[in-house]
């Protein structure tokens, strides 16, 4: 199965890594929407937030631990975490990912 983010995890497609461990990979977004914009993804292929189950949800909690750790290391206290699920919500890569955006004022509601 060809998946862009699986190819980034395997190193077949290069990326600007922020963090990596056995379960999770984090890297800067190629098209940043804020002064700081990185993505946190499970290494395991989970298609979206809509595909989280009792069997695979532990890695989602781990993603949030990584978000807390990496933002702290970067000195970021104020940030937004976004996961788009499905085409109407703006998901363009069908591998679960959490956008972490920081460094500017964020508006609400989101567009
Ligand atoms: P989505 O649109 O699914 O919520 O988020 C996908 C994100 O992946 C987008 O913000 C897009 O800029 C980013 N992206 C797409 N292709 C690449 C790539 O090859 N490298 C990196 N670093 N980011 C990518
Ligand atoms: Zn994948």
PDB file of C-alpha atoms and ligand atoms in Angstrom:
ATOM      1  CA  UNK A   1       0.000   0.000   0.000  1.00  0.00           C
ATOM      2  CA  UNK A   2       1.401   3.367  -0.926  1.00  0.00           C
ATOM      3  CA  UNK A   3       0.935   6.059   1.688  1.00  0.00           C
ATOM      4  CA  UNK A   4       2.821   9.360   1.758  1.00  0.00           C
ATOM      5  CA  UNK A   5       3.255   9.438   5.526  1.00  0.00           C
ATOM      6  CA  UNK A   6       4.226   5.741   5.724  1.00  0.00           C
ATOM      7  CA  UNK A   7       6.923   6.626   3.156  1.00  0.00           C
ATOM      8  CA  UNK A   8       8.053   9.513   5.370  1.00  0.00           C
ATOM      9  CA  UNK A   9       8.213   7.179   8.405  1.00  0.00           C
ATOM     10  CA  UNK A  10      10.300   4.663   6.426  1.00  0.00           C
ATOM     11  CA  UNK A  11      12.614   7.425   5.166  1.00  0.00           C
ATOM     12  CA  UNK A  12      11.768   6.801   1.500  1.00  0.00           C
ATOM     13  CA  UNK A  13      10.551  10.402   1.387  1.00  0.00           C
ATOM     14  CA  UNK A  14      12.773  12.867   3.261  1.00  0.00           C
ATOM     15  CA  UNK A  15      11.387  15.088   5.997  1.00  0.00           C
ATOM     16  CA  UNK A  16      12.563  17.586   8.558  1.00  0.00           C
ATOM     17  CA  UNK A  17      12.286  15.528  11.744  1.00  0.00           C
ATOM     18  CA  UNK A  18      11.265  17.069  15.055  1.00  0.00           C
ATOM     19  CA  UNK A  19      10.993  13.884  17.137  1.00  0.00           C
ATOM     20  CA  UNK A  20      10.994  10.120  16.758  1.00  0.00           C
ATOM     21  CA  UNK A  21      10.529   7.079  18.965  1.00  0.00           C
ATOM     22  CA  UNK A  22       9.384   3.515  18.364  1.00  0.00           C
ATOM     23  CA  UNK A  23       5.720   4.491  18.038  1.00  0.00           C
ATOM     24  CA  UNK A  24       5.603   8.061  16.777  1.00  0.00           C
ATOM     25  CA  UNK A  25       7.258  10.322  14.213  1.00  0.00           C
ATOM     26  CA  UNK A  26       7.037  14.136  14.127  1.00  0.00           C
ATOM     27  CA  UNK A  27       8.209  16.424  11.328  1.00  0.00           C
ATOM     28  CA  UNK A  28       7.742  19.965  10.046  1.00  0.00           C
ATOM     29  CA  UNK A  29       4.904  20.540   7.602  1.00  0.00           C
ATOM     30  CA  UNK A  30       6.075  21.224   4.044  1.00  0.00           C
ATOM     31  CA  UNK A  31       3.517  24.034   3.708  1.00  0.00           C
ATOM     32  CA  UNK A  32       3.469  25.746   7.127  1.00  0.00           C
ATOM     33  CA  UNK A  33       0.302  27.571   8.131  1.00  0.00           C
ATOM     34  CA  UNK A  34       1.902  29.251  11.156  1.00  0.00           C
ATOM     35  CA  UNK A  35       5.444  30.218  12.220  1.00  0.00           C
ATOM     36  CA  UNK A  36       5.632  26.801  13.906  1.00  0.00           C
ATOM     37  CA  UNK A  37       3.779  23.972  12.162  1.00  0.00           C
ATOM     38  CA  UNK A  38       4.709  20.348  12.630  1.00  0.00           C
ATOM     39  CA  UNK A  39       2.855  17.058  12.313  1.00  0.00           C
ATOM     40  CA  UNK A  40       2.793  14.214  14.829  1.00  0.00           C
ATOM     41  CA  UNK A  41       1.895  10.824  13.380  1.00  0.00           C
ATOM     42  CA  UNK A  42       1.722   7.242  14.593  1.00  0.00           C
ATOM     43  CA  UNK A  43       4.206   5.046  12.737  1.00  0.00           C
ATOM     44  CA  UNK A  44       1.405   2.521  12.412  1.00  0.00           C
ATOM     45  CA  UNK A  45      -0.891   3.286   9.479  1.00  0.00           C
ATOM     46  CA  UNK A  46      -4.221   4.477  10.909  1.00  0.00           C
ATOM     47  CA  UNK A  47      -6.265   6.224   8.185  1.00  0.00           C
ATOM     48  CA  UNK A  48      -7.807   9.000  10.289  1.00  0.00           C
ATOM     49  CA  UNK A  49      -9.232   9.992  13.667  1.00  0.00           C
ATOM     50  CA  UNK A  50     -12.351   8.140  12.529  1.00  0.00           C
ATOM     51  CA  UNK A  51     -10.423   4.850  12.505  1.00  0.00           C
ATOM     52  CA  UNK A  52      -9.287   4.966  16.146  1.00  0.00           C
ATOM     53  CA  UNK A  53     -10.403   1.873  18.079  1.00  0.00           C
ATOM     54  CA  UNK A  54      -9.802   0.359  21.541  1.00  0.00           C
ATOM     55  CA  UNK A  55      -7.079  -1.745  19.867  1.00  0.00           C
ATOM     56  CA  UNK A  56      -5.047   1.156  18.433  1.00  0.00           C
ATOM     57  CA  UNK A  57      -5.914   4.115  20.683  1.00  0.00           C
ATOM     58  CA  UNK A  58      -2.840   3.844  22.943  1.00  0.00           C
ATOM     59  CA  UNK A  59      -0.711   5.422  20.238  1.00  0.00           C
ATOM     60  CA  UNK A  60      -3.072   8.389  20.117  1.00  0.00           C
ATOM     61  CA  UNK A  61      -2.441   9.063  23.808  1.00  0.00           C
ATOM     62  CA  UNK A  62       1.248   8.724  23.077  1.00  0.00           C
ATOM     63  CA  UNK A  63       0.978  11.296  20.274  1.00  0.00           C
ATOM     64  CA  UNK A  64      -0.364  13.772  22.832  1.00  0.00           C
ATOM     65  CA  UNK A  65       2.469  12.995  25.249  1.00  0.00           C
ATOM     66  CA  UNK A  66       4.863  13.738  22.388  1.00  0.00           C
ATOM     67  CA  UNK A  67       3.042  16.985  21.593  1.00  0.00           C
ATOM     68  CA  UNK A  68       3.406  18.106  25.237  1.00  0.00           C
ATOM     69  CA  UNK A  69       7.084  17.108  25.335  1.00  0.00           C
ATOM     70  CA  UNK A  70       8.109  18.648  22.007  1.00  0.00           C
ATOM     71  CA  UNK A  71       6.260  21.922  22.523  1.00  0.00           C
ATOM     72  CA  UNK A  72       7.895  22.220  25.954  1.00  0.00           C
ATOM     73  CA  UNK A  73      11.317  21.586  24.431  1.00  0.00           C
ATOM     74  CA  UNK A  74      10.650  24.236  21.780  1.00  0.00           C
ATOM     75  CA  UNK A  75       9.557  26.693  24.472  1.00  0.00           C
ATOM     76  CA  UNK A  76       6.008  26.826  23.145  1.00  0.00           C
ATOM     77  CA  UNK A  77       3.223  27.277  25.681  1.00  0.00           C
ATOM     78  CA  UNK A  78       0.358  28.349  23.399  1.00  0.00           C
ATOM     79  CA  UNK A  79      -0.496  26.155  20.448  1.00  0.00           C
ATOM     80  CA  UNK A  80      -3.330  24.517  18.553  1.00  0.00           C
ATOM     81  CA  UNK A  81      -3.692  20.802  17.773  1.00  0.00           C
ATOM     82  CA  UNK A  82      -5.811  19.905  14.728  1.00  0.00           C
ATOM     83  CA  UNK A  83      -6.708  16.604  13.110  1.00  0.00           C
ATOM     84  CA  UNK A  84      -8.754  16.853   9.934  1.00  0.00           C
ATOM     85  CA  UNK A  85     -10.877  13.755   9.279  1.00  0.00           C
ATOM     86  CA  UNK A  86     -12.351  13.254   5.824  1.00  0.00           C
ATOM     87  CA  UNK A  87     -12.395  15.341   2.660  1.00  0.00           C
ATOM     88  CA  UNK A  88     -15.012  17.834   3.826  1.00  0.00           C
ATOM     89  CA  UNK A  89     -12.920  18.575   6.912  1.00  0.00           C
ATOM     90  CA  UNK A  90      -9.831  19.142   4.767  1.00  0.00           C
ATOM     91  CA  UNK A  91      -7.923  15.880   5.234  1.00  0.00           C
ATOM     92  CA  UNK A  92      -5.563  15.487   2.277  1.00  0.00           C
ATOM     93  CA  UNK A  93      -3.316  12.678   3.554  1.00  0.00           C
ATOM     94  CA  UNK A  94      -5.173   9.542   4.723  1.00  0.00           C
ATOM     95  CA  UNK A  95      -2.758   8.654   7.552  1.00  0.00           C
ATOM     96  CA  UNK A  96      -3.730   9.934  11.012  1.00  0.00           C
ATOM     97  CA  UNK A  97      -1.807  13.081  11.910  1.00  0.00           C
ATOM     98  CA  UNK A  98      -2.010  15.878  14.415  1.00  0.00           C
ATOM     99  CA  UNK A  99      -1.096  19.348  13.219  1.00  0.00           C
ATOM    100  CA  UNK A 100       0.625  21.426  15.897  1.00  0.00           C
ATOM    101  CA  UNK A 101       0.423  25.141  15.079  1.00  0.00           C
ATOM    102  CA  UNK A 102       1.947  27.992  17.056  1.00  0.00           C
ATOM    103  CA  UNK A 103       3.560  31.397  16.866  1.00  0.00           C
ATOM    104  CA  UNK A 104       0.625  33.516  15.821  1.00  0.00           C
ATOM    105  CA  UNK A 105      -2.872  34.414  17.009  1.00  0.00           C
ATOM    106  CA  UNK A 106      -5.396  31.674  16.205  1.00  0.00           C
ATOM    107  CA  UNK A 107      -8.945  32.473  15.262  1.00  0.00           C
ATOM    108  CA  UNK A 108     -12.114  30.652  16.303  1.00  0.00           C
ATOM    109  CA  UNK A 109     -14.157  29.237  14.738  1.00  0.00           C
ATOM    110  CA  UNK A 110     -11.615  27.693  12.351  1.00  0.00           C
ATOM    111  CA  UNK A 111     -12.262  28.079   8.654  1.00  0.00           C
TER     112      UNK A 111
HETATM  113  P1  LIG B   1      -4.227  17.386   6.018  1.00  0.00           P
HETATM  114  O1  LIG B   1      -4.499  18.233   4.812  1.00  0.00           O
HETATM  115  O2  LIG B   1      -4.436  15.910   5.683  1.00  0.00           O
HETATM  116  O3  LIG B   1      -4.934  17.793   7.263  1.00  0.00           O
HETATM  117  O4  LIG B   1      -2.683  17.574   6.368  1.00  0.00           O
HETATM  118  C1  LIG B   1      -1.685  17.066   5.550  1.00  0.00           C
HETATM  119  C2  LIG B   1      -0.497  17.966   5.731  1.00  0.00           C
HETATM  120  O5  LIG B   1       0.631  17.301   5.172  1.00  0.00           O
HETATM  121  C3  LIG B   1      -0.609  19.301   4.987  1.00  0.00           C
HETATM  122  O6  LIG B   1      -0.513  20.366   5.928  1.00  0.00           O
HETATM  123  C4  LIG B   1       0.546  19.284   4.002  1.00  0.00           C
HETATM  124  O7  LIG B   1       1.177  20.534   3.853  1.00  0.00           O
HETATM  125  C5  LIG B   1       1.475  18.257   4.594  1.00  0.00           C
HETATM  126  N1  LIG B   1       2.265  17.545   3.610  1.00  0.00           N
HETATM  127  C6  LIG B   1       1.840  17.009   2.436  1.00  0.00           C
HETATM  128  N2  LIG B   1       2.853  16.412   1.799  1.00  0.00           N
HETATM  129  C7  LIG B   1       3.953  16.572   2.591  1.00  0.00           C
HETATM  130  C8  LIG B   1       5.317  16.162   2.467  1.00  0.00           C
HETATM  131  O8  LIG B   1       5.735  15.514   1.485  1.00  0.00           O
HETATM  132  N3  LIG B   1       6.164  16.521   3.463  1.00  0.00           N
HETATM  133  C9  LIG B   1       5.745  17.223   4.562  1.00  0.00           C
HETATM  134  N4  LIG B   1       6.656  17.517   5.479  1.00  0.00           N
HETATM  135  N5  LIG B   1       4.463  17.614   4.717  1.00  0.00           N
HETATM  136  C10 LIG B   1       3.584  17.291   3.748  1.00  0.00           C
HETATM  137 ZN1  LIG B   2       0.308   5.461   6.139  1.00  0.00          ZN
END
